[in-house]
Tab-separated table of C-alpha atoms in Angstrom:
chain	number	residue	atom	x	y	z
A	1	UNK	CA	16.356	5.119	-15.702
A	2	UNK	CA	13.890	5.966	-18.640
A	3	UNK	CA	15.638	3.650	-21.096
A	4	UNK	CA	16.721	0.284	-19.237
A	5	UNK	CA	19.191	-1.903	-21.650
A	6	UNK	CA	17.917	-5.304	-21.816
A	7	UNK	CA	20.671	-6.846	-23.054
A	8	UNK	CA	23.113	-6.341	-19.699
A	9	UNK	CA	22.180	-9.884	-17.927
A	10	UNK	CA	22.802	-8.412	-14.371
A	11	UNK	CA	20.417	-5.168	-15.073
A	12	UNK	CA	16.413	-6.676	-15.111
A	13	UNK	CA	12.953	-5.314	-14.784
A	14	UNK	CA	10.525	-6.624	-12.040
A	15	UNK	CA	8.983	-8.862	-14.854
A	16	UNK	CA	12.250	-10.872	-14.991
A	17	UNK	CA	13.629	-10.875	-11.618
A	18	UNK	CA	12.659	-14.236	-10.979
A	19	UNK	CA	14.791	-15.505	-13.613
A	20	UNK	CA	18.169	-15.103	-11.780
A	21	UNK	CA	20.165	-18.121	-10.901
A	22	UNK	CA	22.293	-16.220	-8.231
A	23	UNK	CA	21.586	-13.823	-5.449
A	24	UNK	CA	23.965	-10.423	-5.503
A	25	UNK	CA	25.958	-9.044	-2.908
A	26	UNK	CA	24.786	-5.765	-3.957
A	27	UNK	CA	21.762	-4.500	-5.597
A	28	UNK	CA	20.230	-1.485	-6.867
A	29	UNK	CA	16.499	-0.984	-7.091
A	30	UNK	CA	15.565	1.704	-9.030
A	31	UNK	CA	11.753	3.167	-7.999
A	32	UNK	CA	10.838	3.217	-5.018
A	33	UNK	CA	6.629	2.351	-5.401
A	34	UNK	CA	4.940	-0.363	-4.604
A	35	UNK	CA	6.777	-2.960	-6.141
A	36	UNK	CA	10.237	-1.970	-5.655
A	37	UNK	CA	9.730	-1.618	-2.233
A	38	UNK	CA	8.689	-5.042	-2.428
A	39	UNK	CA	11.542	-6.456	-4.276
A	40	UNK	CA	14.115	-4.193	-1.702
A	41	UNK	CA	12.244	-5.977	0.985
A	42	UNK	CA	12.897	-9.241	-0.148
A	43	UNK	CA	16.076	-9.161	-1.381
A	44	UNK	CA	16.908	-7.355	2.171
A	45	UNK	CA	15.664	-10.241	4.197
A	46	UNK	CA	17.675	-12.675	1.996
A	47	UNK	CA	20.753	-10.637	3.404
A	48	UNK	CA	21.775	-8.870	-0.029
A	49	UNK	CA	22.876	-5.312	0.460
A	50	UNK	CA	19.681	-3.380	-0.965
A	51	UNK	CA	19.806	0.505	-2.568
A	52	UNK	CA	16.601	1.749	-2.901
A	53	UNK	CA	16.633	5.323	-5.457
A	54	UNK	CA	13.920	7.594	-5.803
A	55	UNK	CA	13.192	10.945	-7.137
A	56	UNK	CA	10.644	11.213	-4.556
A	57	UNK	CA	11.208	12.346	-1.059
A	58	UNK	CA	8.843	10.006	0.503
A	59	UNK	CA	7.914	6.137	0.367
A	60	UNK	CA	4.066	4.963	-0.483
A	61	UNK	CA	2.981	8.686	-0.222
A	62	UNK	CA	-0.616	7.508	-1.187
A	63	UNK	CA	-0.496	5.716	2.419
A	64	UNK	CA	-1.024	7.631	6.035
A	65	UNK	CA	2.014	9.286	6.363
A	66	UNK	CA	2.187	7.735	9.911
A	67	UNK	CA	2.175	3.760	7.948
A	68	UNK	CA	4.737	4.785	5.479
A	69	UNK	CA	7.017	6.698	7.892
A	70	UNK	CA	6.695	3.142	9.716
A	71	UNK	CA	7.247	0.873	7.048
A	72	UNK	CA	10.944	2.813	6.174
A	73	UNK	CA	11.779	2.457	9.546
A	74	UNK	CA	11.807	-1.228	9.817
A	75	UNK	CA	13.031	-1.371	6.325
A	76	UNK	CA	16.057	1.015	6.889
A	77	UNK	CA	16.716	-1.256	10.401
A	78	UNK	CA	16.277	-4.453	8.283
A	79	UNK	CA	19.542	-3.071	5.600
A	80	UNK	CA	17.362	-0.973	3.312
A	81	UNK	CA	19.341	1.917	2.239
A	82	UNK	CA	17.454	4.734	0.621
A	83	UNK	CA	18.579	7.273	-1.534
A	84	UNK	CA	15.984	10.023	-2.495
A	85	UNK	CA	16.119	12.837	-4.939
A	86	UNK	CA	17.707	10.942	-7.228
A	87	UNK	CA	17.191	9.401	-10.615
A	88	UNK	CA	19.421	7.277	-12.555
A	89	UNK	CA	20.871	9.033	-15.662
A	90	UNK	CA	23.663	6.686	-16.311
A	91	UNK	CA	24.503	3.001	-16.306
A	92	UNK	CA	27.894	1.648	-16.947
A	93	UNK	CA	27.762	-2.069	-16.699
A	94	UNK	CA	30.813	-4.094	-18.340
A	95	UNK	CA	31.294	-7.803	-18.902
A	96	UNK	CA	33.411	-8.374	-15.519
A	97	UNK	CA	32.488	-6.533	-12.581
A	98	UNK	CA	30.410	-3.935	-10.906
A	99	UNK	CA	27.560	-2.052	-12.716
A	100	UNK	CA	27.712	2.034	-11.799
A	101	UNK	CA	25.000	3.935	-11.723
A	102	UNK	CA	25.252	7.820	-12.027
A	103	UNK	CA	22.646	10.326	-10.392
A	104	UNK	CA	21.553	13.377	-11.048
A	105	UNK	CA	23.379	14.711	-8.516
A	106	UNK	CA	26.476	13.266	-10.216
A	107	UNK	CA	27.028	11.365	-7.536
A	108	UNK	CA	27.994	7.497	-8.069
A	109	UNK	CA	26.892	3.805	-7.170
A	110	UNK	CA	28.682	0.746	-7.713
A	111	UNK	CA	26.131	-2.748	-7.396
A	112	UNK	CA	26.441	-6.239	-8.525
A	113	UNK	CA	22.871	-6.178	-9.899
A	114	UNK	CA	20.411	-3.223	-10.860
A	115	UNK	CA	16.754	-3.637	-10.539
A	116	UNK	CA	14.253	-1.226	-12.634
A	117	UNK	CA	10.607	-0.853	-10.999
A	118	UNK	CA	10.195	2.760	-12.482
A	119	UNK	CA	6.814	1.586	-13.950
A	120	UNK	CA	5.073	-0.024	-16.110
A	121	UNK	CA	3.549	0.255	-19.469
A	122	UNK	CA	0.320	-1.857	-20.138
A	123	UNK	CA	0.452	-4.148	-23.151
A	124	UNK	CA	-1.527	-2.903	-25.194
A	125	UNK	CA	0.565	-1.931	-28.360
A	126	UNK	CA	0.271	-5.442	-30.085
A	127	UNK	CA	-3.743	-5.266	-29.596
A	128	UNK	CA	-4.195	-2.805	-32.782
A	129	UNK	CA	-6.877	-0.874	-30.525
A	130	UNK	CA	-7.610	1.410	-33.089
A	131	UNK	CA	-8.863	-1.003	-35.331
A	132	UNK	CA	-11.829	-1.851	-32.915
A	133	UNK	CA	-12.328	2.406	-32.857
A	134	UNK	CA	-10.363	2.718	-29.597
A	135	UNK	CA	-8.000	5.117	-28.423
A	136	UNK	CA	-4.940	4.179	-26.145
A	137	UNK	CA	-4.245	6.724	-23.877
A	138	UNK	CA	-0.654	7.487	-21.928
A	139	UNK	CA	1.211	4.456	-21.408
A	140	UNK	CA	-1.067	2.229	-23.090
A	141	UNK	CA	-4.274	2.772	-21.213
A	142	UNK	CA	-7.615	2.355	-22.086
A	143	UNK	CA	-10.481	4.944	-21.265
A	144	UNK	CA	-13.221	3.167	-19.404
A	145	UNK	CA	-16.635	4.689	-17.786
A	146	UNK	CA	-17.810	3.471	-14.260
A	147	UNK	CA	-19.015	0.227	-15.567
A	148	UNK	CA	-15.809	-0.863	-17.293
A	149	UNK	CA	-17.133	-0.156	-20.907
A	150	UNK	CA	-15.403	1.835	-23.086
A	151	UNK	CA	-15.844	4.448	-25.950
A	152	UNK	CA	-16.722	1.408	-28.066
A	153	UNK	CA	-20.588	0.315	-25.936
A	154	UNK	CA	-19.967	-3.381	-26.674
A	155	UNK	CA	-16.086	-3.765	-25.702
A	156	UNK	CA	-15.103	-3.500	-21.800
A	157	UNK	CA	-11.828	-3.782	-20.210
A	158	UNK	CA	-10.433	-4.013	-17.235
A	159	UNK	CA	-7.009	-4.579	-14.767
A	160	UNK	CA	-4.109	-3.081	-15.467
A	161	UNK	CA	-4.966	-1.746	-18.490
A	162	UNK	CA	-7.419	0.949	-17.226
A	163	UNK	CA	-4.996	2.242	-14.422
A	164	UNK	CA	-5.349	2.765	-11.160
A	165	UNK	CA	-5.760	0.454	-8.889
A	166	UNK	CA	-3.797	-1.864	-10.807
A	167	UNK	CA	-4.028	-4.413	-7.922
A	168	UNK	CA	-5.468	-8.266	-8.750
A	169	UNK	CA	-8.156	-7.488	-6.351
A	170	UNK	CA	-9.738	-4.773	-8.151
A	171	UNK	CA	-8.835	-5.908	-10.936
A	172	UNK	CA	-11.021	-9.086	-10.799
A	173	UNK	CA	-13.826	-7.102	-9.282
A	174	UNK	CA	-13.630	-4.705	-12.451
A	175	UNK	CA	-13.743	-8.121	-14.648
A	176	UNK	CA	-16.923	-9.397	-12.392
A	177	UNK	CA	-18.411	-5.925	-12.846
A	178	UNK	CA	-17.952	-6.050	-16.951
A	179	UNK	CA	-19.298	-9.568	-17.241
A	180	UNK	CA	-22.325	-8.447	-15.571
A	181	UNK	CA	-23.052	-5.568	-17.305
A	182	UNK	CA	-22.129	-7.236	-20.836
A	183	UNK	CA	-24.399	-10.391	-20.495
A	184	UNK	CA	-27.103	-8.524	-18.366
A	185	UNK	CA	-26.610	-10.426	-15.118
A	186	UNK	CA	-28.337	-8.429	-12.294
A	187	UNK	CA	-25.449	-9.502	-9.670
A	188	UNK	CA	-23.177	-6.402	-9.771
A	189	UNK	CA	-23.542	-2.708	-11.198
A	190	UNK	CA	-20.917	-1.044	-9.704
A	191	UNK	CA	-17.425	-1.763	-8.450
A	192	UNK	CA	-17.229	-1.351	-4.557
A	193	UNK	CA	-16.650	2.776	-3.122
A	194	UNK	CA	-14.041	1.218	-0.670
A	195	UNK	CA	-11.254	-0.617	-2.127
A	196	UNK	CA	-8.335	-1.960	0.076
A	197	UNK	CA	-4.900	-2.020	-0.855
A	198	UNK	CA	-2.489	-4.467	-0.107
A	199	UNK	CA	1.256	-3.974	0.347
A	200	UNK	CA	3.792	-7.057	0.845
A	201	UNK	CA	6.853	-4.971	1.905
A	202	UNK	CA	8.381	-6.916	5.243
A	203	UNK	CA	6.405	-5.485	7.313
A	204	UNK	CA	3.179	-6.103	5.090
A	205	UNK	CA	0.543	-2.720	4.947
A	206	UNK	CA	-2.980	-2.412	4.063
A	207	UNK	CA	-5.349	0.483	3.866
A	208	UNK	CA	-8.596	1.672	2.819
A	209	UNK	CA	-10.606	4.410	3.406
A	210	UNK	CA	-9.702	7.645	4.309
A	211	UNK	CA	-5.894	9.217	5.555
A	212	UNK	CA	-5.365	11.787	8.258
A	213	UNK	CA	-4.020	13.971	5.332
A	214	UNK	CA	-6.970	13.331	3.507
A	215	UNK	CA	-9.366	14.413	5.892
A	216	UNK	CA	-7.507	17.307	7.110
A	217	UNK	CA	-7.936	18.551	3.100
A	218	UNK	CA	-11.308	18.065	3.178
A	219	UNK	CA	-11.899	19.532	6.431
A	220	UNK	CA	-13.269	16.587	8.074
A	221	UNK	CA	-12.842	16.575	12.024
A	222	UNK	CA	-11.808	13.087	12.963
A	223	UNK	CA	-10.214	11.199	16.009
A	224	UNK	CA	-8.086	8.208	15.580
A	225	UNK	CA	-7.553	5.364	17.630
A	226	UNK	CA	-4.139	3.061	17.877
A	227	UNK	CA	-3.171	-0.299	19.020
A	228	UNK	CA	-0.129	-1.796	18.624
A	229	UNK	CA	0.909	-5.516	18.243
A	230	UNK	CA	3.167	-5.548	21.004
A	231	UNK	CA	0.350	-4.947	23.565
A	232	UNK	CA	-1.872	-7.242	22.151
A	233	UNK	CA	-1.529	-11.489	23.300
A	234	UNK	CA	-1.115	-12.450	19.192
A	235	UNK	CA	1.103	-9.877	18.458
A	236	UNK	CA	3.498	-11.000	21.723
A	237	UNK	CA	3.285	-14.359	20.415
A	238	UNK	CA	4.363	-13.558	16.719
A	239	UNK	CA	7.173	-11.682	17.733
A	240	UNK	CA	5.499	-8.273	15.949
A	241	UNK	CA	7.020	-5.861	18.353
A	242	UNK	CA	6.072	-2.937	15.685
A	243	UNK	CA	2.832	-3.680	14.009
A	244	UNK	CA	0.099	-0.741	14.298
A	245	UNK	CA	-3.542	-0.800	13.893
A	246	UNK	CA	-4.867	2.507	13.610
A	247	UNK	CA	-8.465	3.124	13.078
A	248	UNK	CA	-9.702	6.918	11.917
A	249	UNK	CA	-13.375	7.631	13.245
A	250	UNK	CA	-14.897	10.935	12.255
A	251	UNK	CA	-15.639	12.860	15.520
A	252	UNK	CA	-18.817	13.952	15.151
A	253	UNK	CA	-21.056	10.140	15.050
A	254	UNK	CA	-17.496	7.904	15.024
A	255	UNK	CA	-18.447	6.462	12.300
A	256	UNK	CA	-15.332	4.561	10.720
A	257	UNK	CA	-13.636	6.535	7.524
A	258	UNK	CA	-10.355	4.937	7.500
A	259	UNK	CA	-8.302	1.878	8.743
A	260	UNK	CA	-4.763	0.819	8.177
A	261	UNK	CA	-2.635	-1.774	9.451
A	262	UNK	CA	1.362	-2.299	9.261
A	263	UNK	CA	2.990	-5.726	10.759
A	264	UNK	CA	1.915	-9.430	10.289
A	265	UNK	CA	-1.408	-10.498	8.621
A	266	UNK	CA	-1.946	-6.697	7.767
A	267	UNK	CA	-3.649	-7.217	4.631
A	268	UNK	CA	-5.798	-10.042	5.914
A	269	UNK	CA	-6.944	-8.110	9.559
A	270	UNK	CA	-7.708	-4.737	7.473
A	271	UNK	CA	-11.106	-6.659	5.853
A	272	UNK	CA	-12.802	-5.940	9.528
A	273	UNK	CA	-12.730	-2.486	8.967
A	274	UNK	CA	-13.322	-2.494	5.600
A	275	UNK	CA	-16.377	-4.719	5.749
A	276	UNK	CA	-17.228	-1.884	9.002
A	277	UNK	CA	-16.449	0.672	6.749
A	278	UNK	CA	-18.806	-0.437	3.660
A	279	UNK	CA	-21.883	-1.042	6.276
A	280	UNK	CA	-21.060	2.259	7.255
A	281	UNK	CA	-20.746	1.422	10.820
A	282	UNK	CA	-17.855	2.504	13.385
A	283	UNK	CA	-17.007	2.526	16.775
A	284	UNK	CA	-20.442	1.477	18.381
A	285	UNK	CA	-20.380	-1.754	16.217
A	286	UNK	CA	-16.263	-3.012	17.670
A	287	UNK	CA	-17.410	-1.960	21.037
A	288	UNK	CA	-20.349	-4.015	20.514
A	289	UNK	CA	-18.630	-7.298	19.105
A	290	UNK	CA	-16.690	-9.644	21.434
A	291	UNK	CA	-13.225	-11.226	19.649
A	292	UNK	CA	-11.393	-14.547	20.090
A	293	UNK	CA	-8.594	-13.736	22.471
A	294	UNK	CA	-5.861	-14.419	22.071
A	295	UNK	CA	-6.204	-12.676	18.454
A	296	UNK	CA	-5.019	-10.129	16.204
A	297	UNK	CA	-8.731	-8.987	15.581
A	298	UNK	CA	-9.004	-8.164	19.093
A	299	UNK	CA	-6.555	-4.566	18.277
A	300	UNK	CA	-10.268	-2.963	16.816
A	301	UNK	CA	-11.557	-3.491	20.383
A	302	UNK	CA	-8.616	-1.702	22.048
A	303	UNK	CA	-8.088	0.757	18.741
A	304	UNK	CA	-11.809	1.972	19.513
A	305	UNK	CA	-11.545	2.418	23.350
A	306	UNK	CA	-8.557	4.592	22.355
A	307	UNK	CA	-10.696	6.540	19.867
A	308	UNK	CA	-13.775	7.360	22.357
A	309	UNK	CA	-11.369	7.934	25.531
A	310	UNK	CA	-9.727	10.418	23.532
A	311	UNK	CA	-12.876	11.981	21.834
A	312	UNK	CA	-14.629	12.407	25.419
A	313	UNK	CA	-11.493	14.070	26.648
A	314	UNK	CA	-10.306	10.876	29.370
A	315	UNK	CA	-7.079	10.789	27.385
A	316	UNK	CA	-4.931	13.047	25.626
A	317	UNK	CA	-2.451	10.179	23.811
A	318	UNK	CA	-2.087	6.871	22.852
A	319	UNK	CA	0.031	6.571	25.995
A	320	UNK	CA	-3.104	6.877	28.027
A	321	UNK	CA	-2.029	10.022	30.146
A	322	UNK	CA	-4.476	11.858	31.398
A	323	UNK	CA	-5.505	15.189	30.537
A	324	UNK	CA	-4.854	18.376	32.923
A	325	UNK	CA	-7.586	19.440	34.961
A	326	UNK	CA	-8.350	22.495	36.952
A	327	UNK	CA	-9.712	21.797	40.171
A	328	UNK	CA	-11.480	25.098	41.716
């Protein structure tokens, strides 16, 4: 839906959502990334009937395919429905009753409410960027080098506004890293290599680091190591029967390259690895440490032992079954 009518009351963007007075029976949400997987998750849990469309044929492909292949299976079993290969090219929405939405398939959908989160543009166009000698690039964006300055040496800029990320944690870290380089403050001089990224679908997902995809394109030999909420004390007591930690180690010195983490508390527990990951440690400093029990933070103990049973050949899965041997 390139061209979203503002006017129509019951179609909004994500920037006006929260102004409804009244929760839909139905509801489309049209783009499936970050945020309107968000939204869908919400409005799921409040018991509306959620449509999720997407030209895509994936959700979150930027996360291990193993966390996003998890995170549409709870949402499809918590009323998600998802419809991919699809865009919207039509939306018929009259004063009294539903709103339909044709595909390009030329198939139809009839919803109470419609819900664009096909992207965003930054706001930039009232800024008269030229005039400072500045050149907005697609959507809005401004060109910035590694230390958040751009083409102009005395104007910086960060957030949104320079692209990915896009997330308020890097964005503020961009901000620190342009105050410091404007006024001279020795304190920062480069944004961190490993940033995390934080997902608040229901269930919540973090990453950072490295993917298995990733590292299979870059020809990295790895070995990763699982453990699930539902074997760990915390998780049993939260009622998380199908949150995953799941720790990538490359094989060679197990040194940590990736962590991710889908169910409760995801994007607070995936700081251990990343602080792991940015002292360049791995599995020798978990195996090392002893956790509070009973605690979530305890899964990178039982993630590693997973890791190094299955690198020395003790295990063959996550299961724990053992390998076949030959006896002579």
């Amino acid at each position: 839906m390139a061209n979203p009518v503002p006017e129509l009351t019951r179609c909004f963007a994500t920037s006006s959502r929260s102004s409804i007075g009244r929760l839909p029976k139905t509801l489309a949400v049209v783009g499936a990334g970050v945020i309107g997987a968000e939204y869908a998750c919400t409005f799921a849990a409040l018991g509306v009937e959620v449509h999720l469309i997407d030209g895509r044929d994936s959700l979150l492909s930027f996360l291990d395919r193993e966390i996003s292949e998890s995170i549409e299976q709870t949402m499809t079993a918590n009323g998600v429905h998802f419809i991919w290969k699809e865009k919207v090219v039509r939306c018929d929405a009259p004063v009294n009753g539903k709103i339909t939405l044709t595909l390009t398939s030329g198939a139809t959908i009839a919803v109470d409410d419609v819900l664009v989160a096909a992207g965003r543009q930054s706001n930039t166009a009232d800024l008269n960027l030229t005039a400072a000698g500045l050149t907005p690039g697609k959507r809005g964006l401004v060109k910035v080098d590694a230390h958040c300055r751009t083409e102009v040496p005395h104007i910086f800029a960060a957030g949104d506004v320079v692209g990915a990320p896009a997330l308020a944690a890097t964005s503020m870290e961009q901000a620190r890293l342009a105050i410091c380089v404007a006024f001279e403050i020795d304190y920062k001089d480069v944004v961190a290599p490993i940033l995390p990224t934080g997902i608040y679908t229901i269930p919540e997902a973090s990453m950072a680091g490295e993917t298995e995809e990733s590292l299979k394109t870059k020809g990295i030999s790895y070995v990763v190591g699982r453990a699930r909420y539902a074997d760990n004390p915390r998780g049993q007591i939260i009622g998380d029967e199908s949150g995953l930690l799941k720790l990538i180690f490359r094989q060679d010195d197990m040194r940590l390259l990736g962590v991710h983490v889908v169910g409760e508390q995801a994007t607070e527990l995936v700081h251990l690895g990343l602080i792991a990951m940015m002292a360049e440690a791995g599995a020798d400093l978990f195996n090392r440490t002893c956790f509070n029990y009973p605690t979530l933070g305890d899964l990178y103990k039982y993630a590693t032992y997973a890791a190094m049973l299955k690198r020395d050949g003790l295990v063959v899965d996550d299961s724990g079954q053992l390998p076949k041997r030959t006896v002579s």
